[in-house]
Amino acid sequence: MVRETSLSPAHLIAPLFITDGTQATQPIQSMPGISRVSADRVVEVAQDLAELGIQSVILFGVPDQDRKDPSGKESYSPNGAVQRAIRAIKTSGSQLVVITDVCMCEYTSHGHCGILDDNHFLQNDETLEALRRIAVSHAEAGADIVAPSGMIDGAVGAIRDALDTSGHQSVGILAYAVKYASAFYGPFREAAGGAPSFGDRRTHQLDPANRGIAMREAQLDVDEGADFLMVKPALAYLDIVSAVHEAHPGVPLVAYNVSGEYAMVKAAAAAGWVDEQGIVIESLTSMRRAGADLIITYHAADAARWLKD
Ligand code: PBG
């Protein structure tokens, strides 16, 4: 009767990994229960999620190795796996809100989130041009919301301009505004095949020790036109979720309960050391309590099932 925080399937966004090929379902070893699927299988998966009361999915592309090159141009191909998956969901008549990850790391042969120069420095402004093309290709396929995840400076403003000048004014932007350089992304890099082949992402993702830069990054993205803000990872950063929520009242805030957080719970539960359902519902509730309106989580389907029972 006096509970302050609610948690329902409508608060959860389910991530989906989309591969090339057809009739493919590839289980991901470090993320038990999660598989990559080909675009022709995505409608079935989407339907199951919708029946559980989930209202939104976020799509990540996992292209075949031979489609990758240093420019990452497969990321904006109109016939890429993500573009085909968006079209499949939308033409099926599904009411799901389709969000897409906008980044180059799964598409570049070196695994970095943008264009590199000869000395392996990430070229921020050259990368913006590619991000504009990716966002427009997703919007043309029918995406409702695009989500730039590479921490490239100016991405939100550049994408807003590209969408507006190509007739996609109504497509929204979910900014991965506050993304830390985190060890919690380990399993995702196996899932999406996007690990950097040399170096790391500490020049553009945030230092886990810092809060001030998080607040400035969130403000910049709001000023550039973000419709949603995200903090990532979630559990180890709930103080940041809370601070961003308080600094930007009224801007929908998303917490990303990332792959490493998922893998730890699954491993401990498989060993019989923790109560999976208890841990998951408690963790998701704490993210909501900290100020997240929405949560991207690999537990989405299980949690929705538990919340319905
Ligand atoms: C980059 C991206 C990453 C994640 C989402 N988008 C990986 C990274 O920055 O290395 C991680 C998500 C997770 O761990 O669940 N496109």
mmCIF file of C-alpha atoms and ligand atoms in Angstrom:
data_model
loop_
_atom_site.group_PDB
_atom_site.id
_atom_site.type_symbol
_atom_site.label_atom_id
_atom_site.label_comp_id
_atom_site.label_asym_id
_atom_site.label_seq_id
_atom_site.Cartn_x
_atom_site.Cartn_y
_atom_site.Cartn_z
ATOM 1 C CA MET A 1 0.000 0.000 0.000
ATOM 2 C CA VAL A 2 2.865 2.385 0.702
ATOM 3 C CA ARG A 3 5.254 1.140 -1.987
ATOM 4 C CA GLU A 4 6.930 4.067 -3.783
ATOM 5 C CA THR A 5 8.413 2.347 -6.820
ATOM 6 C CA SER A 6 6.646 0.356 -9.524
ATOM 7 C CA LEU A 7 8.111 -2.152 -11.960
ATOM 8 C CA SER A 8 6.158 -3.538 -14.898
ATOM 9 C CA PRO A 9 6.953 -5.106 -18.293
ATOM 10 C CA ALA A 10 6.255 -1.721 -19.919
ATOM 11 C CA HIS A 11 9.384 -0.359 -18.217
ATOM 12 C CA LEU A 12 11.608 -2.947 -19.915
ATOM 13 C CA ILE A 13 13.331 -2.716 -23.309
ATOM 14 C CA ALA A 14 14.587 -6.016 -24.759
ATOM 15 C CA PRO A 15 17.900 -6.032 -26.671
ATOM 16 C CA LEU A 16 18.004 -8.214 -29.812
ATOM 17 C CA PHE A 17 21.127 -9.253 -31.742
ATOM 18 C CA ILE A 18 20.493 -9.549 -35.492
ATOM 19 C CA THR A 19 22.797 -11.654 -37.679
ATOM 20 C CA ASP A 20 23.177 -12.000 -41.419
ATOM 21 C CA GLY A 21 21.853 -15.126 -43.085
ATOM 22 C CA THR A 22 18.481 -16.845 -42.734
ATOM 23 C CA GLN A 23 16.893 -19.307 -40.322
ATOM 24 C CA ALA A 24 19.674 -18.609 -37.825
ATOM 25 C CA THR A 25 19.404 -18.818 -34.032
ATOM 26 C CA GLN A 26 22.865 -18.763 -32.434
ATOM 27 C CA PRO A 27 23.034 -19.069 -28.640
ATOM 28 C CA ILE A 28 25.580 -16.739 -27.002
ATOM 29 C CA GLN A 29 27.798 -18.724 -24.657
ATOM 30 C CA SER A 30 28.544 -15.997 -22.116
ATOM 31 C CA MET A 31 24.888 -14.879 -21.992
ATOM 32 C CA PRO A 32 22.828 -18.021 -21.293
ATOM 33 C CA GLY A 33 19.272 -17.660 -22.604
ATOM 34 C CA ILE A 34 20.204 -15.028 -25.226
ATOM 35 C CA SER A 35 20.687 -15.816 -28.932
ATOM 36 C CA ARG A 36 21.504 -13.942 -32.089
ATOM 37 C CA VAL A 37 18.737 -14.321 -34.658
ATOM 38 C CA SER A 38 18.543 -13.608 -38.385
ATOM 39 C CA ALA A 39 16.146 -10.937 -39.649
ATOM 40 C CA ASP A 40 13.645 -13.525 -40.926
ATOM 41 C CA ARG A 41 13.232 -14.847 -37.366
ATOM 42 C CA VAL A 42 12.864 -11.512 -35.596
ATOM 43 C CA VAL A 43 9.090 -11.160 -36.031
ATOM 44 C CA GLU A 44 8.488 -14.346 -34.081
ATOM 45 C CA VAL A 45 10.749 -13.153 -31.245
ATOM 46 C CA ALA A 46 9.120 -9.709 -31.247
ATOM 47 C CA GLN A 47 5.655 -11.241 -31.059
ATOM 48 C CA ASP A 48 6.586 -13.307 -28.001
ATOM 49 C CA LEU A 49 7.958 -10.200 -26.242
ATOM 50 C CA ALA A 50 4.856 -8.150 -27.084
ATOM 51 C CA GLU A 51 2.636 -10.889 -25.632
ATOM 52 C CA LEU A 52 4.546 -10.542 -22.359
ATOM 53 C CA GLY A 53 3.673 -6.838 -22.205
ATOM 54 C CA ILE A 54 7.053 -5.552 -23.385
ATOM 55 C CA GLN A 55 6.624 -2.451 -25.536
ATOM 56 C CA SER A 56 10.033 -1.887 -27.026
ATOM 57 C CA VAL A 57 13.110 -3.610 -28.460
ATOM 58 C CA ILE A 58 16.594 -2.280 -29.252
ATOM 59 C CA LEU A 59 18.359 -3.874 -32.227
ATOM 60 C CA PHE A 60 22.108 -4.536 -32.567
ATOM 61 C CA GLY A 61 23.614 -5.699 -35.868
ATOM 62 C CA VAL A 62 26.091 -8.572 -35.977
ATOM 63 C CA PRO A 63 27.299 -8.698 -39.596
ATOM 64 C CA ASP A 64 29.343 -11.555 -41.081
ATOM 65 C CA GLN A 65 33.097 -11.058 -40.842
ATOM 66 C CA ASP A 66 33.500 -10.654 -44.608
ATOM 67 C CA ARG A 67 31.182 -7.624 -44.603
ATOM 68 C CA LYS A 68 33.472 -5.641 -42.287
ATOM 69 C CA ASP A 69 36.065 -3.139 -43.505
ATOM 70 C CA PRO A 70 37.920 -0.161 -42.001
ATOM 71 C CA SER A 71 35.148 2.246 -43.107
ATOM 72 C CA GLY A 72 32.331 0.190 -41.571
ATOM 73 C CA LYS A 73 30.128 0.995 -44.569
ATOM 74 C CA GLU A 74 27.931 -2.097 -44.096
ATOM 75 C CA SER A 75 26.407 -0.199 -41.139
ATOM 76 C CA TYR A 76 24.382 2.022 -43.482
ATOM 77 C CA SER A 77 23.574 -0.530 -46.178
ATOM 78 C CA PRO A 78 19.806 -0.438 -46.873
ATOM 79 C CA ASN A 79 19.892 -4.242 -46.944
ATOM 80 C CA GLY A 80 21.913 -4.754 -43.767
ATOM 81 C CA ALA A 81 20.624 -7.198 -41.170
ATOM 82 C CA VAL A 82 19.305 -4.442 -38.866
ATOM 83 C CA GLN A 83 17.599 -2.559 -41.688
ATOM 84 C CA ARG A 84 15.890 -5.801 -42.802
ATOM 85 C CA ALA A 85 14.880 -6.646 -39.230
ATOM 86 C CA ILE A 86 13.291 -3.208 -38.704
ATOM 87 C CA ARG A 87 11.292 -3.608 -41.919
ATOM 88 C CA ALA A 88 10.207 -7.118 -40.937
ATOM 89 C CA ILE A 89 8.903 -5.987 -37.525
ATOM 90 C CA LYS A 90 7.157 -2.923 -38.921
ATOM 91 C CA THR A 91 5.497 -4.707 -41.875
ATOM 92 C CA SER A 92 4.250 -7.448 -39.530
ATOM 93 C CA GLY A 93 1.904 -4.862 -38.002
ATOM 94 C CA SER A 94 3.646 -5.084 -34.603
ATOM 95 C CA GLN A 95 3.000 -2.189 -32.213
ATOM 96 C CA LEU A 96 6.479 -2.507 -30.665
ATOM 97 C CA VAL A 97 8.590 0.646 -30.477
ATOM 98 C CA VAL A 98 11.719 -0.164 -32.477
ATOM 99 C CA ILE A 99 14.949 1.413 -31.224
ATOM 100 C CA THR A 100 18.246 0.860 -33.057
ATOM 101 C CA ASP A 101 21.821 1.025 -31.831
ATOM 102 C CA VAL A 102 23.779 3.467 -33.992
ATOM 103 C CA CYS A 103 27.478 2.590 -33.798
ATOM 104 C CA MET A 104 30.242 1.328 -36.043
ATOM 105 C CA CYS A 105 32.103 -1.105 -33.771
ATOM 106 C CA GLU A 106 30.286 -4.194 -35.068
ATOM 107 C CA TYR A 107 30.960 -3.105 -38.669
ATOM 108 C CA THR A 108 34.582 -1.961 -38.717
ATOM 109 C CA SER A 109 37.287 -4.583 -39.277
ATOM 110 C CA HIS A 110 39.322 -3.055 -36.405
ATOM 111 C CA GLY A 111 36.332 -3.052 -34.026
ATOM 112 C CA HIS A 112 36.519 0.624 -33.080
ATOM 113 C CA CYS A 113 33.419 2.837 -32.949
ATOM 114 C CA GLY A 114 34.496 5.112 -35.793
ATOM 115 C CA ILE A 115 36.945 5.981 -38.544
ATOM 116 C CA LEU A 116 40.663 5.777 -37.599
ATOM 117 C CA ASP A 117 43.581 7.734 -39.045
ATOM 118 C CA ASP A 118 46.926 6.153 -40.006
ATOM 119 C CA ASN A 119 48.107 6.443 -36.399
ATOM 120 C CA HIS A 120 45.009 4.639 -35.104
ATOM 121 C CA PHE A 121 43.452 7.778 -33.619
ATOM 122 C CA LEU A 122 39.668 7.835 -33.782
ATOM 123 C CA GLN A 123 38.581 10.646 -36.101
ATOM 124 C CA ASN A 124 35.628 12.168 -34.305
ATOM 125 C CA ASP A 125 34.258 14.461 -37.001
ATOM 126 C CA GLU A 126 34.806 12.066 -39.930
ATOM 127 C CA THR A 127 32.818 9.515 -37.926
ATOM 128 C CA LEU A 128 29.843 11.887 -37.628
ATOM 129 C CA GLU A 129 29.229 11.605 -41.369
ATOM 130 C CA ALA A 130 28.893 7.815 -41.087
ATOM 131 C CA LEU A 131 26.603 8.117 -38.032
ATOM 132 C CA ARG A 132 24.305 10.435 -40.016
ATOM 133 C CA ARG A 133 24.062 7.825 -42.771
ATOM 134 C CA ILE A 134 23.404 4.968 -40.318
ATOM 135 C CA ALA A 135 20.612 6.895 -38.564
ATOM 136 C CA VAL A 136 18.928 7.840 -41.842
ATOM 137 C CA SER A 137 19.143 4.234 -43.123
ATOM 138 C CA HIS A 138 17.438 3.024 -39.924
ATOM 139 C CA ALA A 139 14.764 5.733 -40.173
ATOM 140 C CA GLU A 140 14.109 4.822 -43.812
ATOM 141 C CA ALA A 141 13.596 1.203 -42.760
ATOM 142 C CA GLY A 142 11.024 2.349 -40.169
ATOM 143 C CA ALA A 143 12.887 2.761 -36.864
ATOM 144 C CA ASP A 144 11.025 4.846 -34.263
ATOM 145 C CA ILE A 145 14.075 5.863 -32.218
ATOM 146 C CA VAL A 146 17.812 5.787 -32.990
ATOM 147 C CA ALA A 147 20.373 5.406 -30.223
ATOM 148 C CA PRO A 148 23.946 6.581 -30.865
ATOM 149 C CA SER A 149 26.185 4.541 -28.549
ATOM 150 C CA GLY A 150 29.752 5.404 -29.506
ATOM 151 C CA MET A 151 30.320 8.482 -27.296
ATOM 152 C CA ILE A 152 31.322 10.435 -30.410
ATOM 153 C CA ASP A 153 31.159 14.178 -29.631
ATOM 154 C CA GLY A 154 28.390 15.962 -31.526
ATOM 155 C CA ALA A 155 26.611 12.745 -32.565
ATOM 156 C CA VAL A 156 23.190 13.772 -31.257
ATOM 157 C CA GLY A 157 23.242 17.151 -33.023
ATOM 158 C CA ALA A 158 24.536 15.666 -36.277
ATOM 159 C CA ILE A 159 21.939 12.887 -36.274
ATOM 160 C CA ARG A 160 19.108 15.312 -35.411
ATOM 161 C CA ASP A 161 20.106 17.439 -38.398
ATOM 162 C CA ALA A 162 20.420 14.423 -40.722
ATOM 163 C CA LEU A 163 16.990 13.100 -39.701
ATOM 164 C CA ASP A 164 15.299 16.492 -40.005
ATOM 165 C CA THR A 165 16.741 17.243 -43.445
ATOM 166 C CA SER A 166 15.802 13.802 -44.818
ATOM 167 C CA GLY A 167 12.129 13.946 -43.840
ATOM 168 C CA HIS A 168 12.395 11.975 -40.595
ATOM 169 C CA GLN A 169 11.509 14.718 -38.115
ATOM 170 C CA SER A 170 9.403 12.352 -36.020
ATOM 171 C CA VAL A 171 12.168 9.826 -35.365
ATOM 172 C CA GLY A 172 13.460 10.264 -31.809
ATOM 173 C CA ILE A 173 16.977 10.093 -30.383
ATOM 174 C CA LEU A 174 17.928 8.076 -27.330
ATOM 175 C CA ALA A 175 21.394 9.334 -26.405
ATOM 176 C CA TYR A 176 23.848 6.972 -24.748
ATOM 177 C CA ALA A 177 24.802 10.180 -22.972
ATOM 178 C CA VAL A 178 26.709 8.719 -20.050
ATOM 179 C CA LYS A 179 28.640 5.622 -21.054
ATOM 180 C CA TYR A 180 31.542 4.537 -18.895
ATOM 181 C CA ALA A 181 34.618 2.630 -20.126
ATOM 182 C CA SER A 182 33.483 -0.514 -18.339
ATOM 183 C CA ALA A 183 34.602 -4.107 -17.870
ATOM 184 C CA PHE A 184 30.897 -4.962 -17.642
ATOM 185 C CA TYR A 185 30.643 -4.952 -21.477
ATOM 186 C CA GLY A 186 32.747 -8.126 -21.818
ATOM 187 C CA PRO A 187 30.040 -10.622 -22.861
ATOM 188 C CA PHE A 188 28.457 -8.116 -25.299
ATOM 189 C CA ARG A 189 31.687 -7.964 -27.241
ATOM 190 C CA GLU A 190 31.481 -11.732 -27.745
ATOM 191 C CA ALA A 191 27.780 -11.483 -28.602
ATOM 192 C CA ALA A 192 28.168 -8.722 -31.154
ATOM 193 C CA GLY A 193 31.708 -9.444 -32.321
ATOM 194 C CA GLY A 194 32.680 -5.833 -31.667
ATOM 195 C CA ALA A 195 35.799 -6.057 -29.507
ATOM 196 C CA PRO A 196 38.564 -3.660 -30.581
ATOM 197 C CA SER A 197 41.414 -5.616 -32.209
ATOM 198 C CA PHE A 198 43.941 -3.232 -30.567
ATOM 199 C CA GLY A 199 43.708 -0.422 -28.025
ATOM 200 C CA ASP A 200 40.608 0.349 -25.979
ATOM 201 C CA ARG A 201 37.787 2.915 -25.701
ATOM 202 C CA ARG A 202 39.104 4.984 -22.834
ATOM 203 C CA THR A 203 39.708 8.062 -24.991
ATOM 204 C CA HIS A 204 35.967 8.563 -25.519
ATOM 205 C CA GLN A 205 34.075 6.480 -22.932
ATOM 206 C CA LEU A 206 34.048 7.906 -19.405
ATOM 207 C CA ASP A 207 36.368 7.169 -16.481
ATOM 208 C CA PRO A 208 34.406 5.181 -13.838
ATOM 209 C CA ALA A 209 35.952 7.404 -11.171
ATOM 210 C CA ASN A 210 34.278 10.571 -12.481
ATOM 211 C CA ARG A 211 30.852 12.127 -11.990
ATOM 212 C CA GLY A 212 31.356 15.689 -13.277
ATOM 213 C CA ILE A 213 31.961 14.646 -16.853
ATOM 214 C CA ALA A 214 28.799 12.518 -16.736
ATOM 215 C CA MET A 215 26.751 15.576 -15.862
ATOM 216 C CA ARG A 216 28.351 17.622 -18.657
ATOM 217 C CA GLU A 217 27.805 14.834 -21.220
ATOM 218 C CA ALA A 218 24.107 14.619 -20.286
ATOM 219 C CA GLN A 219 23.707 18.410 -20.589
ATOM 220 C CA LEU A 220 25.436 18.464 -23.997
ATOM 221 C CA ASP A 221 23.111 15.771 -25.366
ATOM 222 C CA VAL A 222 20.005 17.557 -24.077
ATOM 223 C CA ASP A 223 21.248 20.767 -25.724
ATOM 224 C CA GLU A 224 21.847 18.895 -29.013
ATOM 225 C CA GLY A 225 18.260 17.585 -29.059
ATOM 226 C CA ALA A 226 18.228 14.220 -27.269
ATOM 227 C CA ASP A 227 14.713 12.933 -26.518
ATOM 228 C CA PHE A 228 15.941 10.343 -23.994
ATOM 229 C CA LEU A 229 19.114 10.097 -21.913
ATOM 230 C CA MET A 230 20.878 6.876 -20.937
ATOM 231 C CA VAL A 231 23.282 5.909 -18.178
ATOM 232 C CA LYS A 232 25.338 2.757 -18.730
ATOM 233 C CA PRO A 233 26.139 0.385 -17.043
ATOM 234 C CA ALA A 234 23.354 0.453 -14.441
ATOM 235 C CA LEU A 235 24.023 -1.318 -11.134
ATOM 236 C CA ALA A 236 27.479 0.072 -10.353
ATOM 237 C CA TYR A 237 26.323 3.556 -11.440
ATOM 238 C CA LEU A 238 23.004 4.099 -9.660
ATOM 239 C CA ASP A 239 24.360 7.292 -8.080
ATOM 240 C CA ILE A 240 24.833 8.626 -11.619
ATOM 241 C CA VAL A 241 21.323 7.501 -12.638
ATOM 242 C CA SER A 242 19.973 9.413 -9.667
ATOM 243 C CA ALA A 243 22.046 12.544 -10.368
ATOM 244 C CA VAL A 244 21.069 12.672 -14.061
ATOM 245 C CA HIS A 245 17.409 12.107 -13.141
ATOM 246 C CA GLU A 246 17.517 15.053 -10.744
ATOM 247 C CA ALA A 247 19.420 17.326 -13.125
ATOM 248 C CA HIS A 248 17.036 16.670 -16.052
ATOM 249 C CA PRO A 249 13.521 16.252 -14.692
ATOM 250 C CA GLY A 250 11.103 15.435 -17.475
ATOM 251 C CA VAL A 251 13.697 13.957 -19.840
ATOM 252 C CA PRO A 252 12.960 10.224 -20.010
ATOM 253 C CA LEU A 253 15.927 8.403 -18.503
ATOM 254 C CA VAL A 254 17.063 4.915 -19.499
ATOM 255 C CA ALA A 255 19.405 2.676 -17.486
ATOM 256 C CA TYR A 256 21.268 -0.055 -19.392
ATOM 257 C CA ASN A 257 21.575 -3.236 -17.327
ATOM 258 C CA VAL A 258 24.504 -4.495 -19.422
ATOM 259 C CA SER A 259 25.824 -7.889 -20.499
ATOM 260 C CA GLY A 260 28.323 -8.358 -17.649
ATOM 261 C CA GLU A 261 25.647 -7.634 -15.051
ATOM 262 C CA TYR A 262 23.449 -10.254 -16.738
ATOM 263 C CA ALA A 263 26.218 -12.848 -17.048
ATOM 264 C CA MET A 264 27.134 -12.603 -13.337
ATOM 265 C CA VAL A 265 23.560 -13.245 -12.224
ATOM 266 C CA LYS A 266 23.115 -16.125 -14.664
ATOM 267 C CA ALA A 267 26.384 -17.773 -13.609
ATOM 268 C CA ALA A 268 25.655 -17.518 -9.898
ATOM 269 C CA ALA A 269 22.086 -18.734 -10.411
ATOM 270 C CA ALA A 270 23.274 -21.713 -12.490
ATOM 271 C CA ALA A 271 25.627 -22.662 -9.657
ATOM 272 C CA GLY A 272 22.714 -22.509 -7.229
ATOM 273 C CA TRP A 273 24.302 -19.686 -5.218
ATOM 274 C CA VAL A 274 21.597 -17.030 -5.629
ATOM 275 C CA ASP A 275 17.862 -16.863 -6.251
ATOM 276 C CA GLU A 276 17.719 -15.583 -9.839
ATOM 277 C CA GLN A 277 14.183 -14.223 -9.755
ATOM 278 C CA GLY A 278 14.769 -12.442 -6.453
ATOM 279 C CA ILE A 279 18.037 -10.873 -7.600
ATOM 280 C CA VAL A 280 16.645 -9.730 -10.944
ATOM 281 C CA ILE A 281 13.457 -8.133 -9.628
ATOM 282 C CA GLU A 282 15.361 -6.449 -6.774
ATOM 283 C CA SER A 283 18.024 -5.081 -9.155
ATOM 284 C CA LEU A 284 15.510 -3.780 -11.705
ATOM 285 C CA THR A 285 13.432 -2.208 -8.922
ATOM 286 C CA SER A 286 16.541 -0.442 -7.576
ATOM 287 C CA MET A 287 17.220 1.037 -11.037
ATOM 288 C CA ARG A 288 13.662 2.385 -11.122
ATOM 289 C CA ARG A 289 14.031 3.699 -7.555
ATOM 290 C CA ALA A 290 17.226 5.539 -8.563
ATOM 291 C CA GLY A 291 15.278 7.394 -11.244
ATOM 292 C CA ALA A 292 15.290 5.289 -14.427
ATOM 293 C CA ASP A 293 12.025 5.520 -16.380
ATOM 294 C CA LEU A 294 13.041 2.619 -18.626
ATOM 295 C CA ILE A 295 15.553 -0.221 -18.375
ATOM 296 C CA ILE A 296 17.308 -2.027 -21.213
ATOM 297 C CA THR A 297 17.851 -5.542 -19.894
ATOM 298 C CA TYR A 298 18.610 -9.053 -21.166
ATOM 299 C CA HIS A 299 16.342 -10.269 -18.348
ATOM 300 C CA ALA A 300 13.368 -8.539 -20.039
ATOM 301 C CA ALA A 301 11.438 -11.661 -21.092
ATOM 302 C CA ASP A 302 12.029 -13.544 -17.818
ATOM 303 C CA ALA A 303 11.263 -10.500 -15.682
ATOM 304 C CA ALA A 304 8.075 -9.785 -17.633
ATOM 305 C CA ARG A 305 6.966 -13.380 -17.072
ATOM 306 C CA TRP A 306 7.692 -13.148 -13.329
ATOM 307 C CA LEU A 307 5.927 -9.789 -13.044
ATOM 308 C CA LYS A 308 2.829 -11.227 -14.696
ATOM 309 C CA ASP A 309 2.571 -14.273 -12.423
HETATM 310 C C1 PBG B 1 28.727 -0.250 -28.663
HETATM 311 C C2 PBG B 1 27.981 -0.864 -27.546
HETATM 312 C C3 PBG B 1 28.495 -1.644 -26.503
HETATM 313 C C4 PBG B 1 27.400 -2.016 -25.707
HETATM 314 C C5 PBG B 1 26.263 -1.483 -26.293
HETATM 315 N N1 PBG B 1 26.647 -0.749 -27.412
HETATM 316 C C6 PBG B 1 29.863 -2.153 -26.257
HETATM 317 C C7 PBG B 1 31.014 -1.259 -26.052
HETATM 318 O O1 PBG B 1 30.949 -0.041 -25.977
HETATM 319 O O2 PBG B 1 32.084 -1.857 -25.994
HETATM 320 C C8 PBG B 1 27.480 -2.861 -24.475
HETATM 321 C C9 PBG B 1 26.194 -3.456 -24.017
HETATM 322 C C10 PBG B 1 26.320 -4.554 -23.033
HETATM 323 O O3 PBG B 1 27.402 -4.861 -22.495
HETATM 324 O O4 PBG B 1 25.282 -5.175 -22.761
HETATM 325 N N2 PBG B 1 28.020 -0.315 -29.868
#
